[in-house]
mmCIF file of C-alpha atoms in Angstrom:
data_model
loop_
_atom_site.group_PDB
_atom_site.id
_atom_site.type_symbol
_atom_site.label_atom_id
_atom_site.label_comp_id
_atom_site.label_asym_id
_atom_site.label_seq_id
_atom_site.Cartn_x
_atom_site.Cartn_y
_atom_site.Cartn_z
ATOM 1 C CA ALA A 1010 0.000 0.000 0.000
ATOM 2 C CA ALA A 1011 2.860 2.377 0.779
ATOM 3 C CA ILE A 1012 4.186 1.937 -2.755
ATOM 4 C CA ALA A 1013 0.753 2.658 -4.176
ATOM 5 C CA VAL A 1014 0.497 5.805 -2.107
ATOM 6 C CA SER A 1015 3.885 7.022 -3.317
ATOM 7 C CA ALA A 1016 3.124 6.348 -6.953
ATOM 8 C CA LEU A 1017 -0.265 7.967 -6.790
ATOM 9 C CA ALA A 1018 1.102 11.008 -4.991
ATOM 10 C CA ALA A 1019 3.740 11.389 -7.667
ATOM 11 C CA LEU A 1020 1.071 11.291 -10.359
ATOM 12 C CA ALA A 1021 -1.329 13.536 -8.553
ATOM 13 C CA GLY A 1022 1.028 16.129 -7.149
ATOM 14 C CA VAL A 1023 -0.873 16.128 -3.884
ATOM 15 C CA THR A 1024 -0.299 15.449 -0.235
ATOM 16 C CA ALA A 1025 -1.334 11.841 0.333
ATOM 17 C CA THR A 1026 -2.122 10.320 3.720
ATOM 18 C CA GLY A 1027 -2.393 6.535 3.606
ATOM 19 C CA TRP A 1028 -2.049 3.000 4.868
ATOM 20 C CA LEU A 1029 1.398 1.603 5.589
ATOM 21 C CA GLY A 1030 2.619 -1.961 6.112
ATOM 22 C CA GLY A 1031 1.784 -4.209 9.038
ATOM 23 C CA GLY A 1032 -1.941 -3.726 8.803
ATOM 24 C CA GLY A 1033 -1.852 -0.595 10.990
ATOM 25 C CA LEU A 1034 -2.923 2.920 10.047
ATOM 26 C CA SER A 1035 -0.138 5.487 9.958
ATOM 27 C CA ILE A 1036 0.478 8.889 8.443
ATOM 28 C CA ALA A 1037 2.570 9.293 5.304
ATOM 29 C CA THR A 1038 2.902 12.860 4.018
ATOM 30 C CA MET A 1039 4.358 13.604 0.610
ATOM 31 C CA ARG A 1040 4.569 16.978 -1.092
ATOM 32 C CA LEU A 1041 5.391 16.215 -4.686
ATOM 33 C CA PHE A 1042 4.435 19.149 -6.862
ATOM 34 C CA HIS A 1043 3.174 19.421 -10.369
ATOM 35 C CA PRO A 1044 5.153 22.334 -11.896
ATOM 36 C CA ARG A 1045 2.146 24.646 -11.863
ATOM 37 C CA GLY A 1046 0.154 23.040 -9.074
ATOM 38 C CA LEU A 1047 -3.129 21.190 -9.342
ATOM 39 C CA ARG A 1048 -6.313 22.867 -10.407
ATOM 40 C CA ARG A 1049 -9.663 21.756 -9.078
ATOM 41 C CA GLY A 1050 -11.023 18.905 -11.179
ATOM 42 C CA GLY A 1051 -7.611 17.944 -12.546
ATOM 43 C CA VAL A 1052 -6.984 14.329 -13.559
ATOM 44 C CA GLY A 1053 -4.395 13.797 -10.833
ATOM 45 C CA LEU A 1054 -6.723 14.972 -8.093
ATOM 46 C CA GLU A 1055 -9.555 12.806 -9.404
ATOM 47 C CA ARG A 1056 -7.302 9.744 -9.342
ATOM 48 C CA CYS A 1057 -6.385 10.517 -5.758
ATOM 49 C CA ARG A 1058 -10.052 10.888 -4.802
ATOM 50 C CA ALA A 1059 -10.854 7.555 -6.484
ATOM 51 C CA SER A 1060 -8.172 5.950 -4.355
ATOM 52 C CA VAL A 1061 -9.798 7.451 -1.265
ATOM 53 C CA ARG A 1062 -13.079 5.843 -2.255
ATOM 54 C CA ARG A 1063 -11.306 2.501 -2.628
ATOM 55 C CA GLY A 1064 -9.874 2.880 0.861
ATOM 56 C CA ASN A 1065 -6.218 3.018 -0.161
ATOM 57 C CA ILE A 1066 -5.752 6.626 0.959
ATOM 58 C CA ILE A 1067 -7.475 8.499 3.763
ATOM 59 C CA ARG A 1068 -7.550 11.944 2.150
ATOM 60 C CA CYS A 1069 -6.065 14.148 -0.565
ATOM 61 C CA VAL A 1070 -4.911 17.710 0.001
ATOM 62 C CA VAL A 1071 -3.947 19.886 -2.944
ATOM 63 C CA THR A 1072 -0.553 21.485 -2.454
ATOM 64 C CA ASN A 1073 -0.353 24.855 -4.179
ATOM 65 C CA PRO A 1074 3.153 25.940 -5.193
ATOM 66 C CA ASP A 1075 1.724 29.353 -6.056
ATOM 67 C CA ASP A 1076 1.359 30.104 -2.318
ATOM 68 C CA PRO A 1077 4.820 29.510 -0.818
ATOM 69 C CA ALA A 1078 4.199 31.744 2.217
ATOM 70 C CA LYS A 1079 1.626 29.227 3.391
ATOM 71 C CA GLU A 1080 3.091 25.979 2.105
ATOM 72 C CA TYR A 1081 6.875 26.337 2.250
ATOM 73 C CA PRO A 1082 7.542 26.759 6.017
ATOM 74 C CA SER A 1083 6.447 23.183 6.739
ATOM 75 C CA GLN A 1084 9.193 21.974 4.370
ATOM 76 C CA ALA A 1085 11.871 24.457 5.383
ATOM 77 C CA LEU A 1086 15.437 23.352 5.917
ATOM 78 C CA HIS A 1087 15.666 25.609 8.989
ATOM 79 C CA PRO A 1088 12.138 25.931 10.431
ATOM 80 C CA GLU A 1089 13.493 27.921 13.386
ATOM 81 C CA LEU A 1090 14.069 30.857 11.030
ATOM 82 C CA PHE A 1091 10.308 31.156 10.602
ATOM 83 C CA ASP A 1092 9.673 31.733 14.331
ATOM 84 C CA PRO A 1093 9.854 35.483 15.120
ATOM 85 C CA LYS A 1094 10.500 34.650 18.780
ATOM 86 C CA GLY A 1095 14.005 33.543 17.850
ATOM 87 C CA ILE A 1096 15.099 36.787 16.211
ATOM 88 C CA GLU A 1097 17.390 37.864 19.043
ATOM 89 C CA GLY A 1098 19.458 34.759 18.380
ATOM 90 C CA TRP A 1099 20.131 36.026 14.865
ATOM 91 C CA LEU A 1100 21.923 39.158 16.011
ATOM 92 C CA GLU A 1101 25.482 39.724 17.139
ATOM 93 C CA PRO A 1102 25.517 40.040 20.959
ATOM 94 C CA GLY A 1103 27.190 43.445 20.694
ATOM 95 C CA LEU A 1104 24.340 44.734 18.557
ATOM 96 C CA LEU A 1105 21.736 43.525 21.044
ATOM 97 C CA GLU A 1106 23.546 45.387 23.798
ATOM 98 C CA ALA A 1107 23.955 48.569 21.717
ATOM 99 C CA LEU A 1108 20.219 48.637 20.944
ATOM 100 C CA ARG A 1109 18.950 47.563 24.366
ATOM 101 C CA ALA A 1110 17.943 51.070 25.483
ATOM 102 C CA PHE A 1111 16.140 51.693 22.190
ATOM 103 C CA ARG A 1112 14.271 48.393 22.535
ATOM 104 C CA GLU A 1113 13.107 49.344 26.012
ATOM 105 C CA SER A 1114 12.142 52.952 25.267
ATOM 106 C CA GLY A 1115 11.390 53.058 21.542
ATOM 107 C CA ASP A 1116 13.402 56.282 21.402
ATOM 108 C CA PRO A 1117 16.065 56.205 18.654
ATOM 109 C CA LEU A 1118 17.961 58.963 20.465
ATOM 110 C CA GLN A 1119 18.943 56.243 22.923
ATOM 111 C CA ILE A 1120 21.087 54.640 20.213
ATOM 112 C CA ASP A 1121 24.767 55.533 20.394
ATOM 113 C CA LEU A 1122 26.003 54.780 16.895
ATOM 114 C CA ALA A 1123 29.575 54.470 18.149
ATOM 115 C CA ALA A 1124 28.422 51.513 20.297
ATOM 116 C CA LEU A 1125 27.342 49.462 17.264
ATOM 117 C CA PRO A 1126 29.787 46.544 17.030
ATOM 118 C CA GLY A 1127 32.598 47.181 14.577
ATOM 119 C CA VAL A 1128 30.915 50.312 13.263
ATOM 120 C CA ARG A 1129 32.659 52.059 10.372
ATOM 121 C CA LEU A 1130 31.952 55.186 8.385
ATOM 122 C CA GLU A 1131 32.785 53.717 4.983
ATOM 123 C CA ALA A 1132 32.304 57.025 3.194
ATOM 124 C CA PRO A 1133 30.106 60.101 3.743
ATOM 125 C CA GLY A 1134 26.540 58.788 4.086
ATOM 126 C CA ILE A 1135 27.561 55.096 4.111
ATOM 127 C CA VAL A 1136 27.866 53.208 7.420
ATOM 128 C CA SER A 1137 28.532 49.541 8.203
ATOM 129 C CA PHE A 1138 28.428 47.453 11.382
ATOM 130 C CA ALA A 1139 28.419 43.816 12.534
ATOM 131 C CA CYS A 1140 24.801 42.679 12.426
ATOM 132 C CA LEU A 1141 23.949 38.979 11.973
ATOM 133 C CA THR A 1142 25.874 35.976 13.262
ATOM 134 C CA GLN A 1143 27.694 33.802 10.745
ATOM 135 C CA GLU A 1144 25.450 30.885 11.686
ATOM 136 C CA THR A 1145 22.344 32.905 10.884
ATOM 137 C CA CYS A 1146 23.786 34.022 7.544
ATOM 138 C CA GLY A 1147 24.522 30.416 6.645
ATOM 139 C CA LYS A 1148 20.982 29.343 7.462
ATOM 140 C CA ILE A 1149 19.386 32.168 5.465
ATOM 141 C CA LEU A 1150 21.546 31.409 2.443
ATOM 142 C CA SER A 1151 20.934 27.651 2.562
ATOM 143 C CA GLU A 1152 17.188 28.300 2.930
ATOM 144 C CA ALA A 1153 17.253 30.545 -0.136
ATOM 145 C CA ARG A 1154 19.126 27.902 -2.104
ATOM 146 C CA ARG A 1155 16.663 25.222 -1.046
ATOM 147 C CA PHE A 1156 13.676 27.323 -2.085
ATOM 148 C CA THR A 1157 15.280 28.077 -5.453
ATOM 149 C CA GLU A 1158 15.598 24.350 -6.105
ATOM 150 C CA SER A 1159 11.986 23.640 -5.092
ATOM 151 C CA GLU A 1160 8.934 23.386 -7.341
ATOM 152 C CA PHE A 1161 7.388 26.531 -5.919
ATOM 153 C CA VAL A 1162 6.756 29.387 -8.308
ATOM 154 C CA GLN A 1163 9.821 31.641 -8.313
ATOM 155 C CA HIS A 1164 9.552 35.434 -8.379
ATOM 156 C CA PRO A 1165 12.585 37.671 -8.996
ATOM 157 C CA PRO A 1166 13.337 39.957 -6.043
ATOM 158 C CA ASN A 1167 13.112 43.132 -8.152
ATOM 159 C CA ASN A 1168 13.209 44.323 -11.754
ATOM 160 C CA MET A 1169 17.014 44.263 -11.839
ATOM 161 C CA ASN A 1170 17.912 40.860 -10.365
ATOM 162 C CA ARG A 1171 16.834 37.503 -11.766
ATOM 163 C CA ASP A 1172 18.546 35.252 -9.235
ATOM 164 C CA GLY A 1173 17.248 35.552 -5.717
ATOM 165 C CA VAL A 1174 14.401 34.884 -3.331
ATOM 166 C CA VAL A 1175 11.836 37.290 -1.860
ATOM 167 C CA LEU A 1176 11.954 36.161 1.761
ATOM 168 C CA ASN A 1177 8.696 37.932 2.583
ATOM 169 C CA ASP A 1178 6.956 35.644 0.092
ATOM 170 C CA ILE A 1179 8.132 32.298 1.477
ATOM 171 C CA GLY A 1180 6.769 32.745 4.989
ATOM 172 C CA LEU A 1181 9.561 34.824 6.529
ATOM 173 C CA ARG A 1182 7.754 38.171 6.552
ATOM 174 C CA PRO A 1183 6.801 37.954 10.285
ATOM 175 C CA ALA A 1184 10.409 37.266 11.289
ATOM 176 C CA PHE A 1185 11.883 40.048 9.169
ATOM 177 C CA SER A 1186 9.123 42.461 10.177
ATOM 178 C CA MET A 1187 10.181 41.950 13.776
ATOM 179 C CA LEU A 1188 13.833 42.473 12.849
ATOM 180 C CA PHE A 1189 12.855 45.671 11.042
ATOM 181 C CA GLN A 1190 10.553 47.084 13.718
ATOM 182 C CA ARG A 1191 12.595 46.239 16.790
ATOM 183 C CA TRP A 1192 16.126 46.895 15.594
ATOM 184 C CA MET A 1193 16.755 48.205 12.088
ATOM 185 C CA LYS A 1194 14.162 50.952 12.275
ATOM 186 C CA GLY A 1195 15.994 52.692 15.106
ATOM 187 C CA ILE A 1196 19.272 52.655 13.198
ATOM 188 C CA GLY A 1197 17.481 54.041 10.149
ATOM 189 C CA ALA A 1198 16.158 56.928 12.245
ATOM 190 C CA ARG A 1199 19.575 57.800 13.672
ATOM 191 C CA LEU A 1200 21.208 57.772 10.255
ATOM 192 C CA PHE A 1201 18.478 59.033 7.927
ATOM 193 C CA GLY A 1202 15.801 60.541 10.163
ATOM 194 C CA GLU A 1203 14.695 64.128 10.708
ATOM 195 C CA ASP A 1204 17.133 66.720 12.025
ATOM 196 C CA SER A 1205 16.127 66.375 15.683
ATOM 197 C CA VAL A 1206 16.919 62.636 15.676
ATOM 198 C CA ARG A 1207 19.609 62.171 13.061
ATOM 199 C CA ALA A 1208 23.177 61.891 14.341
ATOM 200 C CA GLU A 1209 25.634 64.386 12.881
ATOM 201 C CA THR A 1210 28.911 62.607 13.576
ATOM 202 C CA LEU A 1211 30.375 59.186 14.209
ATOM 203 C CA GLU A 1212 33.249 59.329 16.668
ATOM 204 C CA GLY A 1213 33.864 62.955 15.724
ATOM 205 C CA THR A 1214 33.700 62.479 11.949
ATOM 206 C CA PRO A 1215 30.761 64.077 10.090
ATOM 207 C CA LEU A 1216 28.318 61.457 8.813
ATOM 208 C CA GLU A 1217 26.987 63.712 6.034
ATOM 209 C CA THR A 1218 23.664 61.901 5.972
ATOM 210 C CA GLU A 1219 20.320 63.592 5.393
ATOM 211 C CA ASN A 1220 16.653 62.992 6.028
ATOM 212 C CA TRP A 1221 15.194 60.134 3.992
ATOM 213 C CA GLY A 1222 12.222 59.369 6.209
ATOM 214 C CA GLY A 1223 14.201 57.261 8.664
ATOM 215 C CA CYS A 1224 11.951 58.275 11.566
ATOM 216 C CA THR A 1225 8.782 57.104 9.833
ATOM 217 C CA LEU A 1226 9.833 53.895 8.077
ATOM 218 C CA THR A 1227 6.757 51.701 7.843
ATOM 219 C CA ASP A 1228 7.413 48.784 5.501
ATOM 220 C CA HIS A 1229 10.147 46.543 4.145
ATOM 221 C CA HIS A 1230 10.869 44.394 1.099
ATOM 222 C CA THR A 1231 13.439 41.777 2.120
ATOM 223 C CA PHE A 1232 15.177 39.394 -0.243
ATOM 224 C CA VAL A 1233 18.327 37.428 -1.005
ATOM 225 C CA VAL A 1234 20.256 38.131 -4.197
ATOM 226 C CA ARG A 1235 22.870 35.811 -5.662
ATOM 227 C CA TYR A 1236 25.546 36.520 -8.263
ATOM 228 C CA GLY A 1237 28.075 34.382 -10.104
ATOM 229 C CA PRO A 1238 29.607 33.726 -13.520
ATOM 230 C CA ASP A 1239 26.764 31.321 -14.355
ATOM 231 C CA ARG A 1240 23.903 33.506 -13.058
ATOM 232 C CA ASP A 1241 23.437 37.256 -12.593
ATOM 233 C CA ARG A 1242 27.034 38.343 -13.083
ATOM 234 C CA ARG A 1243 26.750 42.027 -12.168
ATOM 235 C CA LEU A 1244 24.282 44.778 -11.355
ATOM 236 C CA ASP A 1245 24.303 48.016 -13.310
ATOM 237 C CA MET A 1246 24.574 51.376 -11.554
ATOM 238 C CA HIS A 1247 21.149 52.212 -10.102
ATOM 239 C CA ILE A 1248 19.119 53.522 -7.186
ATOM 240 C CA ASP A 1249 16.856 51.372 -5.009
ATOM 241 C CA GLU A 1250 13.081 51.631 -4.912
ATOM 242 C CA CYS A 1251 13.167 52.417 -1.204
ATOM 243 C CA ASP A 1252 14.239 55.126 1.216
ATOM 244 C CA VAL A 1253 16.816 53.359 3.407
ATOM 245 C CA THR A 1254 18.693 50.191 2.371
ATOM 246 C CA PHE A 1255 20.210 47.598 4.719
ATOM 247 C CA ASN A 1256 22.541 45.144 2.940
ATOM 248 C CA VAL A 1257 24.087 42.180 4.808
ATOM 249 C CA GLY A 1258 26.787 39.936 3.361
ATOM 250 C CA LEU A 1259 25.951 36.225 3.383
ATOM 251 C CA ILE A 1260 29.234 35.063 1.827
ATOM 252 C CA ASP A 1261 32.614 36.478 2.771
ATOM 253 C CA GLY A 1262 34.360 38.600 0.176
ATOM 254 C CA ASN A 1263 37.373 36.281 0.285
ATOM 255 C CA ASP A 1264 35.234 33.459 -1.108
ATOM 256 C CA PHE A 1265 34.402 35.072 -4.450
ATOM 257 C CA LYS A 1266 36.294 37.074 -7.030
ATOM 258 C CA GLY A 1267 35.077 40.508 -8.108
ATOM 259 C CA GLY A 1268 31.603 41.589 -7.063
ATOM 260 C CA ASP A 1269 32.568 44.756 -5.183
ATOM 261 C CA LEU A 1270 29.785 47.146 -4.223
ATOM 262 C CA GLU A 1271 30.564 50.499 -5.816
ATOM 263 C CA PHE A 1272 28.976 53.684 -4.486
ATOM 264 C CA CYS A 1273 28.508 57.000 -6.274
ATOM 265 C CA GLY A 1274 26.557 60.157 -5.408
ATOM 266 C CA ASN A 1275 22.931 60.636 -4.404
ATOM 267 C CA TYR A 1276 20.229 60.859 -7.035
ATOM 268 C CA GLY A 1277 19.135 64.434 -7.676
ATOM 269 C CA THR A 1278 22.495 66.033 -6.814
ATOM 270 C CA ALA A 1279 25.055 67.455 -9.200
ATOM 271 C CA GLY A 1280 27.561 64.802 -8.100
ATOM 272 C CA TYR A 1281 25.292 61.823 -8.637
ATOM 273 C CA ARG A 1282 27.771 60.297 -11.090
ATOM 274 C CA LYS A 1283 30.907 60.909 -9.042
ATOM 275 C CA TYR A 1284 32.594 57.882 -7.488
ATOM 276 C CA HIS A 1285 32.606 57.699 -3.667
ATOM 277 C CA HIS A 1286 33.574 54.293 -2.328
ATOM 278 C CA THR A 1287 34.127 50.585 -3.003
ATOM 279 C CA TYR A 1288 32.791 48.193 -0.361
ATOM 280 C CA ARG A 1289 33.535 44.483 -0.020
ATOM 281 C CA HIS A 1290 31.081 42.262 1.801
ATOM 282 C CA GLU A 1291 31.932 40.484 5.044
ATOM 283 C CA VAL A 1292 29.677 37.739 6.410
ATOM 284 C CA GLY A 1293 27.076 39.206 8.757
ATOM 285 C CA ARG A 1294 28.187 42.795 8.283
ATOM 286 C CA CYS A 1295 25.473 45.269 7.290
ATOM 287 C CA VAL A 1296 26.093 48.324 5.138
ATOM 288 C CA VAL A 1297 23.413 51.041 5.351
ATOM 289 C CA HIS A 1298 22.797 53.794 2.831
ATOM 290 C CA ALA A 1299 20.054 55.971 1.397
ATOM 291 C CA GLY A 1300 18.029 54.141 -1.228
ATOM 292 C CA LYS A 1301 18.609 57.020 -3.639
ATOM 293 C CA ARG A 1302 22.390 56.690 -3.472
ATOM 294 C CA ARG A 1303 23.613 55.275 -6.759
ATOM 295 C CA HIS A 1304 25.463 51.991 -6.467
ATOM 296 C CA ALA A 1305 26.359 48.915 -8.504
ATOM 297 C CA VAL A 1306 27.770 45.403 -8.180
ATOM 298 C CA ALA A 1307 30.902 44.825 -10.240
ATOM 299 C CA ASP A 1308 31.353 41.670 -12.333
ATOM 300 C CA VAL A 1309 31.615 38.486 -10.265
ATOM 301 C CA GLU A 1310 34.457 36.607 -11.931
ATOM 302 C CA GLY A 1311 34.489 33.517 -9.728
ATOM 303 C CA GLY A 1312 32.581 31.875 -6.886
ATOM 304 C CA GLU A 1313 29.193 32.925 -5.571
ATOM 305 C CA ARG A 1314 28.300 36.306 -4.104
ATOM 306 C CA ALA A 1315 25.125 36.533 -2.005
ATOM 307 C CA SER A 1316 23.596 39.154 0.237
ATOM 308 C CA LEU A 1317 20.483 39.786 2.279
ATOM 309 C CA VAL A 1318 18.846 43.090 1.335
ATOM 310 C CA MET A 1319 16.133 44.916 3.241
ATOM 311 C CA TRP A 1320 14.534 47.828 1.403
ATOM 312 C CA THR A 1321 12.650 50.047 3.852
ATOM 313 C CA THR A 1322 10.159 52.729 2.942
ATOM 314 C CA SER A 1323 8.396 55.699 4.548
ATOM 315 C CA LEU A 1324 5.113 56.321 2.758
ATOM 316 C CA SER A 1325 4.462 59.478 4.769
ATOM 317 C CA PHE A 1326 7.867 60.967 3.917
ATOM 318 C CA ARG A 1327 7.173 60.410 0.241
ATOM 319 C CA GLN A 1328 4.210 62.759 0.515
ATOM 320 C CA THR A 1329 6.288 65.629 1.912
ATOM 321 C CA GLN A 1330 7.581 68.629 0.023
ATOM 322 C CA GLU A 1331 11.105 67.724 1.134
ATOM 323 C CA TYR A 1332 10.879 64.419 -0.685
ATOM 324 C CA LYS A 1333 9.396 66.027 -3.791
ATOM 325 C CA ASP A 1334 12.187 68.591 -3.819
ATOM 326 C CA LYS A 1335 14.690 65.741 -3.872
ATOM 327 C CA CYS A 1336 12.953 63.298 -6.171
ATOM 328 C CA GLY A 1337 9.936 64.936 -7.716
ATOM 329 C CA ASP A 1338 6.821 62.795 -7.800
ATOM 330 C CA PHE A 1339 8.723 59.519 -7.648
ATOM 331 C CA ASP A 1340 5.623 57.392 -8.192
ATOM 332 C CA LYS A 1341 4.957 59.104 -11.520
ATOM 333 C CA LEU A 1342 8.178 60.448 -12.956
ATOM 334 C CA LEU A 1343 11.583 61.227 -11.527
ATOM 335 C CA ARG A 1344 12.479 64.873 -11.769
ATOM 336 C CA SER A 1345 15.097 66.044 -14.223
ATOM 337 C CA LEU A 1346 18.654 65.579 -13.047
ATOM 338 C CA PRO A 1347 20.736 68.714 -12.404
ATOM 339 C CA SER A 1348 23.585 69.695 -14.688
ATOM 340 C CA GLU A 1349 26.792 68.002 -13.570
ATOM 341 C CA GLY A 1350 29.245 70.497 -14.973
ATOM 342 C CA VAL A 1351 31.972 67.831 -14.994
ATOM 343 C CA THR A 1352 32.636 64.528 -16.740
ATOM 344 C CA PRO A 1353 31.038 61.558 -14.927
ATOM 345 C CA ASP A 1354 33.303 58.967 -13.363
ATOM 346 C CA PRO A 1355 33.245 55.762 -15.462
ATOM 347 C CA GLU A 1356 32.214 53.613 -12.468
ATOM 348 C CA CYS A 1357 29.059 55.696 -12.118
ATOM 349 C CA VAL A 1358 27.701 55.566 -15.670
ATOM 350 C CA SER A 1359 24.664 53.328 -16.132
ATOM 351 C CA MET A 1360 23.891 51.620 -19.430
ATOM 352 C CA ARG A 1361 20.330 50.875 -18.328
ATOM 353 C CA HIS A 1362 19.363 53.964 -16.392
ATOM 354 C CA ASP A 1363 21.250 56.904 -17.948
ATOM 355 C CA ARG A 1364 19.526 58.431 -20.945
ATOM 356 C CA ASP A 1365 22.816 59.905 -22.107
ATOM 357 C CA TYR A 1366 24.715 56.620 -21.824
ATOM 358 C CA SER A 1367 25.803 56.724 -25.465
ATOM 359 C CA LYS A 1368 27.502 60.077 -24.803
ATOM 360 C CA TRP A 1369 29.651 58.617 -22.019
ATOM 361 C CA SER A 1370 29.930 54.927 -22.940
ATOM 362 C CA HIS A 1371 33.462 55.486 -24.206
ATOM 363 C CA LEU A 1372 34.545 56.063 -20.604
ATOM 364 C CA ILE A 1373 33.737 52.487 -19.589
#
C-alpha cells in the first residue's frame, strides 16, 4: 500500500495520507508538486479521490506551489528561522547590547552609533556594522538555495535581479518584520531621520547623511540576491526603490572574485555620477545607505556572491515637500537631473538607467 500511495502522490502532485505496512494505520505525508500546481477537477486529483473511495488513501490535500508563504515553512530546511520569537538569536551580541535602550524605550535617540559593534563610516553617508551571526547568515543562504531548487513558483526579487528569493513571500515576513521594527528601524532613524533625531557625527567624523524618512519607516521588502559567472554576473549602476537600504553579506568577500559594491553620489544632486567608495562584503556585516544613493555590483568573476537586502520605505515621507524637492513625484516620474558640470566617473555611468549613456559609454 505504501508503494501505491507514493506512486499515486507522484502522479497527482498532492499530499497523500495513507495506509502503511503491518496492517496498521499510519500517516505518510508527501509533497510532490506538479510544476504549476493542481487545479480543481484535474486528472491527478480525481485519481487521488478515487483511491480514497477505494480505501487506499485516507484523504487528498492539494498542495499549491503558487502560495509559498503558506506551504513552504512546513518543508523548510531551517524551520526555526520562521519563528519570530528567535530573532534575538540572529543578532550579534554586541548589537543587542547597543540597541537595548532603544528596545526598552522606543526612542532612537537612545542609540549611540559608536556603540554598534565594529561600526565604520565607509564614506560620507555610508555606514557599516556587525549585524547577523555567521550561523544565521549560513541558514538564510541555505534556505534561499533550497527554495530556489523547489517546485514553488519563483519570483525575482526586483526588476534588476533575476537570481534571488523574496523572503517575505516564502513565509519569513513575520520574522523580518520583527527584525525591522525592533532593531533596524531605530538605526534608520539615527542615520536618515529628521534633524532632531539624526546623528551628525560618528566618533567625531561628520556622517553627512540627510533625512530620507528614517523616523517614519513603515514597511520593508526583504530578499536574497545571488551573483556568479553562471547567473546574474553584475548589477548596473542604479538607485533602489526604497528610502533606506540595509545590505548584509551572506558570503565572505574572500570566497568570491570581483563583485565589489561600488557607491557614487545621491540621485538628484550634481555629483550623482561621481565615485565615492568601493565596499567588499563580510559575512554578517550590514552596510546602510540611502536608497537614492547610486550603487552597482561589479562583475563576479568567480565563486558565488550573495547578500540579504532589506529595502525600507516611509510612505508618509514620500508625501512631503522635502521628498518632492529631492525626487519629484517619484511614483509618476523622476524629476530632471541637475547639470553636472563635470565629466562623470566611469564607475558611475549606467547603461540601463542613464539616458545619455551613449555620450559617455566610451569612458567604460
